[in-house]
Short mmCIF file of C-alpha atoms (C1' of nucleotides) in Angstrom, two decimals:
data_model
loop_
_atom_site.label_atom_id
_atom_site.label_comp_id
_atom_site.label_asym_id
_atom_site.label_seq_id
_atom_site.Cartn_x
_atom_site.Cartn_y
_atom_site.Cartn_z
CA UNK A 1 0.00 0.00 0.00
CA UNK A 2 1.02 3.28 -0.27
CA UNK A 3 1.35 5.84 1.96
CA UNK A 4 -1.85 7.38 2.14
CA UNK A 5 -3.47 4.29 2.77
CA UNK A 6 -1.26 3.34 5.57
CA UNK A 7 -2.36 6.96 6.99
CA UNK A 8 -5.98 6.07 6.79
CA UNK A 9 -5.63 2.60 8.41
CA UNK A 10 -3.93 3.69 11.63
CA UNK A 11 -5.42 6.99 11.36
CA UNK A 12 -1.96 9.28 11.33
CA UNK A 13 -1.22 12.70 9.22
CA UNK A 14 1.18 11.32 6.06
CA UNK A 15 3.24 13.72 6.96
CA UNK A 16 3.80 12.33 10.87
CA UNK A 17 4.59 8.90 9.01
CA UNK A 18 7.37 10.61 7.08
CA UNK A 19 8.69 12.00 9.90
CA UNK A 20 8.84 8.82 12.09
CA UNK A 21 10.62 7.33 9.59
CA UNK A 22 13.47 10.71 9.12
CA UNK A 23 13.29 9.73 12.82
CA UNK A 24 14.10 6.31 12.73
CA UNK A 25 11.22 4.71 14.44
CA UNK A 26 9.29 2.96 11.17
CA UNK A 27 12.15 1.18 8.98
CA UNK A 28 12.85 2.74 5.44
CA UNK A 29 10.10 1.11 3.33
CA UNK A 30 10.38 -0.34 -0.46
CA UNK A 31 9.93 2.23 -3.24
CA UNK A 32 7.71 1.54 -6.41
CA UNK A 33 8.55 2.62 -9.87
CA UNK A 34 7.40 6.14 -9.29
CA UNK A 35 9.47 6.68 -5.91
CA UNK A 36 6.24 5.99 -3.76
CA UNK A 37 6.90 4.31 -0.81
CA UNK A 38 5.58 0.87 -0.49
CA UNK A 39 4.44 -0.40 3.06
CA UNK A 40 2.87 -3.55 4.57
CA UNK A 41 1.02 -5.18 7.05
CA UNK A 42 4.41 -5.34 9.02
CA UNK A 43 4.47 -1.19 8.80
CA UNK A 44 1.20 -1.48 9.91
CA UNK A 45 1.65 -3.07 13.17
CA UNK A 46 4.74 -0.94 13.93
CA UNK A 47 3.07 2.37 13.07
CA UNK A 48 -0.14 0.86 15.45
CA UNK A 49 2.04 0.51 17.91
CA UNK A 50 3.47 3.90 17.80
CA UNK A 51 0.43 5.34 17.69
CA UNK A 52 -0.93 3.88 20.67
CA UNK A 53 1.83 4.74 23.06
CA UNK A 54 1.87 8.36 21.91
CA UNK A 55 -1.87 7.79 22.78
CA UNK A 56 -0.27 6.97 26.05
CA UNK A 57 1.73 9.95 26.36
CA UNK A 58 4.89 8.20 25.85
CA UNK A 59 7.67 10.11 24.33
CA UNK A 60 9.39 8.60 20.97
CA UNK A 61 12.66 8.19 22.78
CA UNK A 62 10.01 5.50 25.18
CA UNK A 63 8.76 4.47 22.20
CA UNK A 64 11.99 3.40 20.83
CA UNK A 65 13.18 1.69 23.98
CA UNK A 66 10.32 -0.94 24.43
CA UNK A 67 10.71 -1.21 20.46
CA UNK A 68 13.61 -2.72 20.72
CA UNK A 69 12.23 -5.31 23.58
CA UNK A 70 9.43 -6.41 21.18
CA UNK A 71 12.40 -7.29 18.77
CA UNK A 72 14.74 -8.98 21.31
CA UNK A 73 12.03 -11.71 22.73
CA UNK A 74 14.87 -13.27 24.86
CA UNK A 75 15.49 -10.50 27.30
CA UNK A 76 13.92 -9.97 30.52
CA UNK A 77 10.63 -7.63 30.14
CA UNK A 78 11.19 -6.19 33.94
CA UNK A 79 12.93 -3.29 32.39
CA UNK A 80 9.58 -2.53 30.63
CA UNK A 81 7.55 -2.82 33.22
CA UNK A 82 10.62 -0.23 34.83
CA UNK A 83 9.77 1.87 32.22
CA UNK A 84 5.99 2.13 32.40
CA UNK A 85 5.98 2.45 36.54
CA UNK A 86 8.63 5.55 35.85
CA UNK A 87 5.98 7.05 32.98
CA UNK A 88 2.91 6.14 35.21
CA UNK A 89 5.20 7.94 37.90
CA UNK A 90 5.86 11.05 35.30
CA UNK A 91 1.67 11.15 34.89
CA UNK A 92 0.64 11.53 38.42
CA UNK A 93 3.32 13.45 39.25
CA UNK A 94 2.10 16.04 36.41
CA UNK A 95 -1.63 15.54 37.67
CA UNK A 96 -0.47 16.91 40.99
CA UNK A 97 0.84 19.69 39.64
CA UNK A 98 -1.99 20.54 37.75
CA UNK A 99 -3.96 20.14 40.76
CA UNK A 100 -1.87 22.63 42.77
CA UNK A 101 -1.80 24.75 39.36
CA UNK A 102 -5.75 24.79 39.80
CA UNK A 103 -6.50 25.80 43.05
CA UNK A 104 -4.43 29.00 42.41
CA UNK A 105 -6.06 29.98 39.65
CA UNK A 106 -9.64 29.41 41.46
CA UNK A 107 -8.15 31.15 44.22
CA UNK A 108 -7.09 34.48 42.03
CA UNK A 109 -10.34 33.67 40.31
CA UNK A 110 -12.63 34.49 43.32
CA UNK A 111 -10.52 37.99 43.93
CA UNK A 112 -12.97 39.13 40.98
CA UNK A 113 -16.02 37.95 41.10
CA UNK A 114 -17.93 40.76 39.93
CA UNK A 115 -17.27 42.87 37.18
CA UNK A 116 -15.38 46.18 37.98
CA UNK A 117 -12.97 48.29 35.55
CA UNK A 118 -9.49 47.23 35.23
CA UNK A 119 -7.37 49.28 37.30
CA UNK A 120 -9.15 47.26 40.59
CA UNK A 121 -9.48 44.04 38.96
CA UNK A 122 -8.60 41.73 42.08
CA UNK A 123 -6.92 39.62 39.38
CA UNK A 124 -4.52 41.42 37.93
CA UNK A 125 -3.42 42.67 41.70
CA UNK A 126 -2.85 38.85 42.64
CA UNK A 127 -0.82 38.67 39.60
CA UNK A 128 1.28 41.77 40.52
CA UNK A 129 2.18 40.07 44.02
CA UNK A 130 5.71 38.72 44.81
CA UNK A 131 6.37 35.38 42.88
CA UNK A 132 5.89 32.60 45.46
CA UNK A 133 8.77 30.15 45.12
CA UNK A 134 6.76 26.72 45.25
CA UNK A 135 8.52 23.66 46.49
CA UNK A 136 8.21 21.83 43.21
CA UNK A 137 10.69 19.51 42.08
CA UNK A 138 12.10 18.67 39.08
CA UNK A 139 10.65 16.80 36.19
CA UNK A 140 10.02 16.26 32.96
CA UNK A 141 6.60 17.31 33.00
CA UNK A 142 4.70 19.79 30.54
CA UNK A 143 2.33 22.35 31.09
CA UNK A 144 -0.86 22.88 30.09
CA UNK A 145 -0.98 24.10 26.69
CA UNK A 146 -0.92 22.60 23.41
CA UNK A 147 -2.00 25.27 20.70
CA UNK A 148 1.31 24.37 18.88
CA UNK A 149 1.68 22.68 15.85
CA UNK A 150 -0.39 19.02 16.57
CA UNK A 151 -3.28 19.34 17.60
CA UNK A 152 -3.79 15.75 17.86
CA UNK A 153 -0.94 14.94 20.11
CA UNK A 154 -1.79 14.05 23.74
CA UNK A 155 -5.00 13.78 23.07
CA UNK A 156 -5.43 10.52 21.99
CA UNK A 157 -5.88 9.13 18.46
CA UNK A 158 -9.90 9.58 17.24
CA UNK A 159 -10.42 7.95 14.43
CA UNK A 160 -9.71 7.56 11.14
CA UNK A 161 -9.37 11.44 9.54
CA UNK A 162 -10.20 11.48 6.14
CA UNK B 1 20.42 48.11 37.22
CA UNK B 2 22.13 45.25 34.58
CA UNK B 3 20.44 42.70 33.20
CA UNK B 4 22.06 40.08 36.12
CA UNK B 5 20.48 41.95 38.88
CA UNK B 6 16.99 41.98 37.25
CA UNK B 7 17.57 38.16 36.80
CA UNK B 8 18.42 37.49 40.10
CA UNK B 9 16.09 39.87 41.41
CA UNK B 10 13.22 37.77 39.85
CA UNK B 11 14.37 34.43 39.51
CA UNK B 12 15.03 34.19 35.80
CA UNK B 13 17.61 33.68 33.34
CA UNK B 14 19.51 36.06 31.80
CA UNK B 15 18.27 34.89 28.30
CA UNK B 16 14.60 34.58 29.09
CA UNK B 17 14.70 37.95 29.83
CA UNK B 18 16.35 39.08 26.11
CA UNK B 19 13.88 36.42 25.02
CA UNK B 20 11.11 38.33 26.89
CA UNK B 21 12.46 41.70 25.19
CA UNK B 22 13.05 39.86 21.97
CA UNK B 23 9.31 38.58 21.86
CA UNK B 24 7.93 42.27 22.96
CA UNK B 25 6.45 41.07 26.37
CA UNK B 26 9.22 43.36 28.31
CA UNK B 27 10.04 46.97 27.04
CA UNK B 28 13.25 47.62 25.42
CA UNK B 29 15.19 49.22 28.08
CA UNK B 30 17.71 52.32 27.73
CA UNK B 31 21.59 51.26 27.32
CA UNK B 32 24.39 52.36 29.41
CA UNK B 33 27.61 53.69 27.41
CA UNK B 34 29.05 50.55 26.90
CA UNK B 35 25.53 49.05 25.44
CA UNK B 36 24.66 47.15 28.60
CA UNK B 37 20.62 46.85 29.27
CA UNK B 38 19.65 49.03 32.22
CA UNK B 39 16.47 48.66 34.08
CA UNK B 40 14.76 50.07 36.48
CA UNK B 41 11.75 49.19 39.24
CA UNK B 42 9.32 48.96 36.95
CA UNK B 43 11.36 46.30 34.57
CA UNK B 44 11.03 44.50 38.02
CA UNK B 45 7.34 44.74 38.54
CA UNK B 46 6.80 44.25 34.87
CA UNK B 47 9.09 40.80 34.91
CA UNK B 48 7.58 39.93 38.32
CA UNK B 49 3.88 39.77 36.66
CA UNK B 50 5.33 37.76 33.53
CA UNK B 51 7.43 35.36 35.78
CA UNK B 52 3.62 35.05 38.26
CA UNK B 53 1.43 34.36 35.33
CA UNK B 54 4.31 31.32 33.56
CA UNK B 55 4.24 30.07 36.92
CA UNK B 56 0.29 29.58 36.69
CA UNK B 57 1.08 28.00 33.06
CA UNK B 58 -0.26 30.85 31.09
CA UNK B 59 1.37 30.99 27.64
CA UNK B 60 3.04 34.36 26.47
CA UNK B 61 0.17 35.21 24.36
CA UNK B 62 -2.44 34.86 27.78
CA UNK B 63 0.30 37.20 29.35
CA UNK B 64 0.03 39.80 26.82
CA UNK B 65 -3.29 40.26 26.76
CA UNK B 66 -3.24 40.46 31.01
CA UNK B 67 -0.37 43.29 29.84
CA UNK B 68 -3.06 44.89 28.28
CA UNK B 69 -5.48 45.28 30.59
CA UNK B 70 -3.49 46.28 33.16
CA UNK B 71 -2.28 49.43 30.63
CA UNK B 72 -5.88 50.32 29.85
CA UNK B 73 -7.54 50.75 33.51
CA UNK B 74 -10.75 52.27 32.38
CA UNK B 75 -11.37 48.91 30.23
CA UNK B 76 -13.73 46.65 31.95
CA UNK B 77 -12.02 43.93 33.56
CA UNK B 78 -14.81 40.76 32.18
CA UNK B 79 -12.37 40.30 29.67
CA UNK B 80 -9.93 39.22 32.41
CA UNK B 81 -12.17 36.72 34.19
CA UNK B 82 -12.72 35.71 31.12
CA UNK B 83 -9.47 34.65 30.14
CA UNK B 84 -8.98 33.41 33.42
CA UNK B 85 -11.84 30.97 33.26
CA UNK B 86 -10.70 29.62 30.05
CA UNK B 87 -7.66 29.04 31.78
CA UNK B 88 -8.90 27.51 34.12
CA UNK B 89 -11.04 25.15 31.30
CA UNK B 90 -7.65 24.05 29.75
CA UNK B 91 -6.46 23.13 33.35
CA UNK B 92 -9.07 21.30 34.04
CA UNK B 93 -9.54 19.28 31.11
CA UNK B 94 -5.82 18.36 31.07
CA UNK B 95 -6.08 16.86 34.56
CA UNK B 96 -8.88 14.77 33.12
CA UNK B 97 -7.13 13.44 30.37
CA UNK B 98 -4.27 12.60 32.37
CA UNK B 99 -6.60 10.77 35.02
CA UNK B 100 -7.85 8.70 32.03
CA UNK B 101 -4.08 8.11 30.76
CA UNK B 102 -3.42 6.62 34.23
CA UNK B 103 -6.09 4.28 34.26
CA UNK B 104 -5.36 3.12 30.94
CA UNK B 105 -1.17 2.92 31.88
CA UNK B 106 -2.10 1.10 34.66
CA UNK B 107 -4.64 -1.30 33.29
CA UNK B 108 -1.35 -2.34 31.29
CA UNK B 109 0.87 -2.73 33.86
CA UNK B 110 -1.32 -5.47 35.34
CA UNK B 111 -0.57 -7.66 32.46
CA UNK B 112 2.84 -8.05 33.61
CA UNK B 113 3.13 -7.87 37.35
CA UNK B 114 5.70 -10.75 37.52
CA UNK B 115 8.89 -11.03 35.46
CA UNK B 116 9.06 -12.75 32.15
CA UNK B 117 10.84 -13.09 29.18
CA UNK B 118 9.96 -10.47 26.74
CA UNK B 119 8.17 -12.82 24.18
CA UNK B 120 5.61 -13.06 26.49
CA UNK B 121 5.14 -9.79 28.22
CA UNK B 122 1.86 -8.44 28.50
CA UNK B 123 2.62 -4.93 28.20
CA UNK B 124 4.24 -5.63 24.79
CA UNK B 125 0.83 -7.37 24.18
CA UNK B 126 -1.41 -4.49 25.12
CA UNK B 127 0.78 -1.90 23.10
CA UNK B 128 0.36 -4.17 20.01
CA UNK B 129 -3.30 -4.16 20.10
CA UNK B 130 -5.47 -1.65 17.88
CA UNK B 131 -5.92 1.51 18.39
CA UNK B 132 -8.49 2.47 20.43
CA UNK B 133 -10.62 5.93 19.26
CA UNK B 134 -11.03 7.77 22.56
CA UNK B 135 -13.69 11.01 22.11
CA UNK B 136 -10.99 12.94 23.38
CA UNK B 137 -11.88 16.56 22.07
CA UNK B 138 -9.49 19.28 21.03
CA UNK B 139 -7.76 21.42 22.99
CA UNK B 140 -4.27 22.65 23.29
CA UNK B 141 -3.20 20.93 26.58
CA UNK B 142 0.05 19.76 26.99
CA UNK B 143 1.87 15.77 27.40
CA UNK B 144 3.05 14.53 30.38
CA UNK B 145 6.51 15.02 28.98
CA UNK B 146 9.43 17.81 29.84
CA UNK B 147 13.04 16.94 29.26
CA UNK B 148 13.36 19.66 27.09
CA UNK B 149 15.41 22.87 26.74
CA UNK B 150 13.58 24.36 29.87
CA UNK B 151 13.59 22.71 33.45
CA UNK B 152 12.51 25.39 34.33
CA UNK B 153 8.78 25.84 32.95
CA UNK B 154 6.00 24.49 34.38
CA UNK B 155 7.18 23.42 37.83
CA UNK B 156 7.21 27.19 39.36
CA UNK B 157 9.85 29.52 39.86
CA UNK B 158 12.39 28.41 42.76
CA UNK B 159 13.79 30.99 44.37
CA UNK B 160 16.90 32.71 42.93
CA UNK B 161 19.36 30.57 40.86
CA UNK B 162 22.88 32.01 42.09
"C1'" DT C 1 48.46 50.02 36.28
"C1'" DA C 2 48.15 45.48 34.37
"C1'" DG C 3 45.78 41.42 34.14
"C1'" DA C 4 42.28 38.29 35.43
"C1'" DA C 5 37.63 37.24 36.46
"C1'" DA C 6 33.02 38.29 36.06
"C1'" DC C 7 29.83 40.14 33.54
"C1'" DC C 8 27.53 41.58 29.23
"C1'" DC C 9 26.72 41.72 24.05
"C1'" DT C 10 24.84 39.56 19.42
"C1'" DT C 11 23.89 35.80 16.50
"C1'" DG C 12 22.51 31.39 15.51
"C1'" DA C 13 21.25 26.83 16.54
"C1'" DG C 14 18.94 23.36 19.30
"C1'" DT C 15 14.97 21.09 22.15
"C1'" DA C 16 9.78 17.56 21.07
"C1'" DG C 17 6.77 16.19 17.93
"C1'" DC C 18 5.00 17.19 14.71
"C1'" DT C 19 2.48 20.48 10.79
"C1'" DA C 20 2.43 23.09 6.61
"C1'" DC C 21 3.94 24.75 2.52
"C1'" DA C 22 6.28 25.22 -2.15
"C1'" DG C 23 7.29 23.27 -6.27
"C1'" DA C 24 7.81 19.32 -8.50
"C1'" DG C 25 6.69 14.52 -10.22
"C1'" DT C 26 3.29 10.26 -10.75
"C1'" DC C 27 -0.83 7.93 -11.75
"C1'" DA C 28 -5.62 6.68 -12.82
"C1'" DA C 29 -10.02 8.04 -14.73
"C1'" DG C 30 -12.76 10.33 -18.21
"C1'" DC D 1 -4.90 14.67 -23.22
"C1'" DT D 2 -6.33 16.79 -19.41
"C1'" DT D 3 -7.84 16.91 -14.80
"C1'" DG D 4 -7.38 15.89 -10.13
"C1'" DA D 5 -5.79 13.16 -6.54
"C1'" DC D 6 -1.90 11.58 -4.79
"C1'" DT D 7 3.09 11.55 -3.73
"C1'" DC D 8 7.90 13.31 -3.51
"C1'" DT D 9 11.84 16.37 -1.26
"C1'" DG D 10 13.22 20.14 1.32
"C1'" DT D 11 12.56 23.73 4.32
"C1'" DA D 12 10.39 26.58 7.74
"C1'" DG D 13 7.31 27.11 11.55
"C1'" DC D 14 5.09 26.34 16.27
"C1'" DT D 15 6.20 27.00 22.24
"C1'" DA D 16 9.20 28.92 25.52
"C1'" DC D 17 12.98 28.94 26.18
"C1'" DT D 18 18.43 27.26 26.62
"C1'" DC D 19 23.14 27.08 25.19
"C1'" DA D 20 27.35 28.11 22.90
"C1'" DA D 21 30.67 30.83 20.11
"C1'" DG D 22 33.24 34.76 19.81
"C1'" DG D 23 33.60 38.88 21.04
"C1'" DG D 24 33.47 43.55 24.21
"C1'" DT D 25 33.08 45.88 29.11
"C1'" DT D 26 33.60 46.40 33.97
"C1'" DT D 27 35.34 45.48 38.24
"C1'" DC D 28 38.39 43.54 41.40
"C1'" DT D 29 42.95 42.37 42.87
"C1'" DA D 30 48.11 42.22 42.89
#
DNA sequence: TAGAAACCCTTGAGTAGCTACAGAGTCAAG
DNA sequence: CTTGACTCTGTAGCTACTCAAGGGTTTCTA
C-alpha cells in the first residue's frame, strides 16, 4: 500500500509517518517505480504501535526503547515494566501539579467575582504580588498548553481522519 | 540596574529575559555607554507579573493580553475573568485526560506484574493491540513530557538561581 | 596600572513532535 | 490529453525557552 493508505488505516497525518521514519522509528520502506513508498502489514503493526503509546503519552525516545524489547524476545521484560511504573510515575506526578496549578487559579479567580474596571481588577493585583517560590521539584513534566503545531498529540488518536 | 540583577532579582535567566524583550512582552530598556541593558523598578514589577502568570502556566500570548489590561484601567475587567476561566477550562480538562491516561497505563501494567521473558510480556501485548478511538476533544493541553530545553517551565519559579 | 575574572553583548542553533507549505513529479479516470 | 488526486523532497514554523561561540566591558585584585 502506499502511503496514504497506511495513513488512513492507523489513522496518522502522512506527513507524521514521514517524519517517524526521518526519525528512525518505522524502517525505510520499499519504493515503487514512481518513488512511492511501499508499506505492509508489518508497517502497519509498527506504526499501530506507535500510535498507541503516543496515545499513552509516551515520548518517541520511550517508544523506541520498548521497540527494541518487542524485537529482542529473549530479554527480561522487567525493564519494561521499569519503564511504564517511571511514565505512570511522570503522569501523576504532572496531575499533581496541575492540581496545585488549579486551586491558584480558582483562588485568584474568586478575587474578581464581579465585574469592575481594570485598574481594581482583584486579578490582575494577585498577579502583581511577589512570585511565590513553590517547592516543586524537578521533572520532565509539561504544562498545560498545546495550541502548537499538533493538535492531535496528547489527546489521543480519534479515528480515522479522512 | 544590569540585566544580572533583574535576573536574580526575579528568579530568571539572563536569556529569558532578552527572550522576553526579543518577543515584545518586556520593554526595550535604555543602554548604558558601553551598550549594557539598564532597568529600572518597573522592569522589576513588569518581569515579576510575567514570571507570576508562567508560573500559573499561562502561555506568552495569555500574558500579553493580562499586559493589556493592566495598561488600559478604564477597560472593563470581564475580559480578564474571562481569560482566566478559560484558563482555568484548559487546566481542568488536562487533569482529566491525564486521570484517564493513568487508568489506561495502569490497566497495562497489570498484564505483567511478575517477570518474564519479553516474548511473552503483557505490556508488549497491550501496546500491540489496535488503536483504540477515545472522544478525546481538542484542545491545546500539553503531554506529560518535559526533558526539554527548559527545566525550568511548568514546575514554578524556585527561588533565585545564584 | 596590568591582568584576570566576572559580567555583558549579538547571533545562531537546538529542544519535542510534529504540521504546513512550495514546487515538482506520478498515476488513474474520463 | 487533461484533470485531479496523490506523492515526492526540502525547508520553515510552532512553544518557551536554553546554550554556545566569539567577542566587548567592567570590576576587582596584585
Amino acid at each position: 500500500m502506499k502511503i496514504g493508505e497506511l495513513a488512513r488505516l492507523t489513522g496518522t497525518n502522512v506527513e507524521t509517518i514521514r517524519y517517524y521514519e526521518r526519525d528512525g522509528l518505522l524502517p525505510i520502506p520499499a519504493r515503487s517505480d514512481g518513488n512511492y513508498r511501499i508499506y505492509g502489514d508489518a508497517h502497519v503493526q509498527r506504526l499501530s504501535f506507535i500510535r498507541r503509546c503516543r496515545s499513552l503519552d509516551m515520548t518517541l525516545e520511550e517508544i523506541r526503547v520498548l521497540q527494541h524489547f518487542k524485537e529482542s524476545p529473549q530479554e527480561n521484560c522487567a525493564d519494561v515494566n521499569r519503564l511504564l511504573d517511571l511514565h505512570i510515575g511522570h503522569v501523576a506526578q504532572r496531575m499533581q501539579e496541575l492540581q496545585e496549578l488549579e486551586m491558584q487559579l480558582k483562588d485568584l479567580r474568586e478575587r474578581c467575582g464581579e465585574t469592575r474596571d481594570a485598574a481594581h481588577c482583584g486579578i490582575l493585583e494577585g498577579l502583581s504580588q511577589a512570585i511565590v517560590p513553590s517547592g516543586k521539584t524537578a521533572s520532565h513534566v509539561q504544562g498545560t498548553h498545546w495550541h502548537a503545531a499538533n493538535p492531535n498529540s496528547a489527546k489521543g488518536i480519534q479515528g480515522n481522519q479522512v
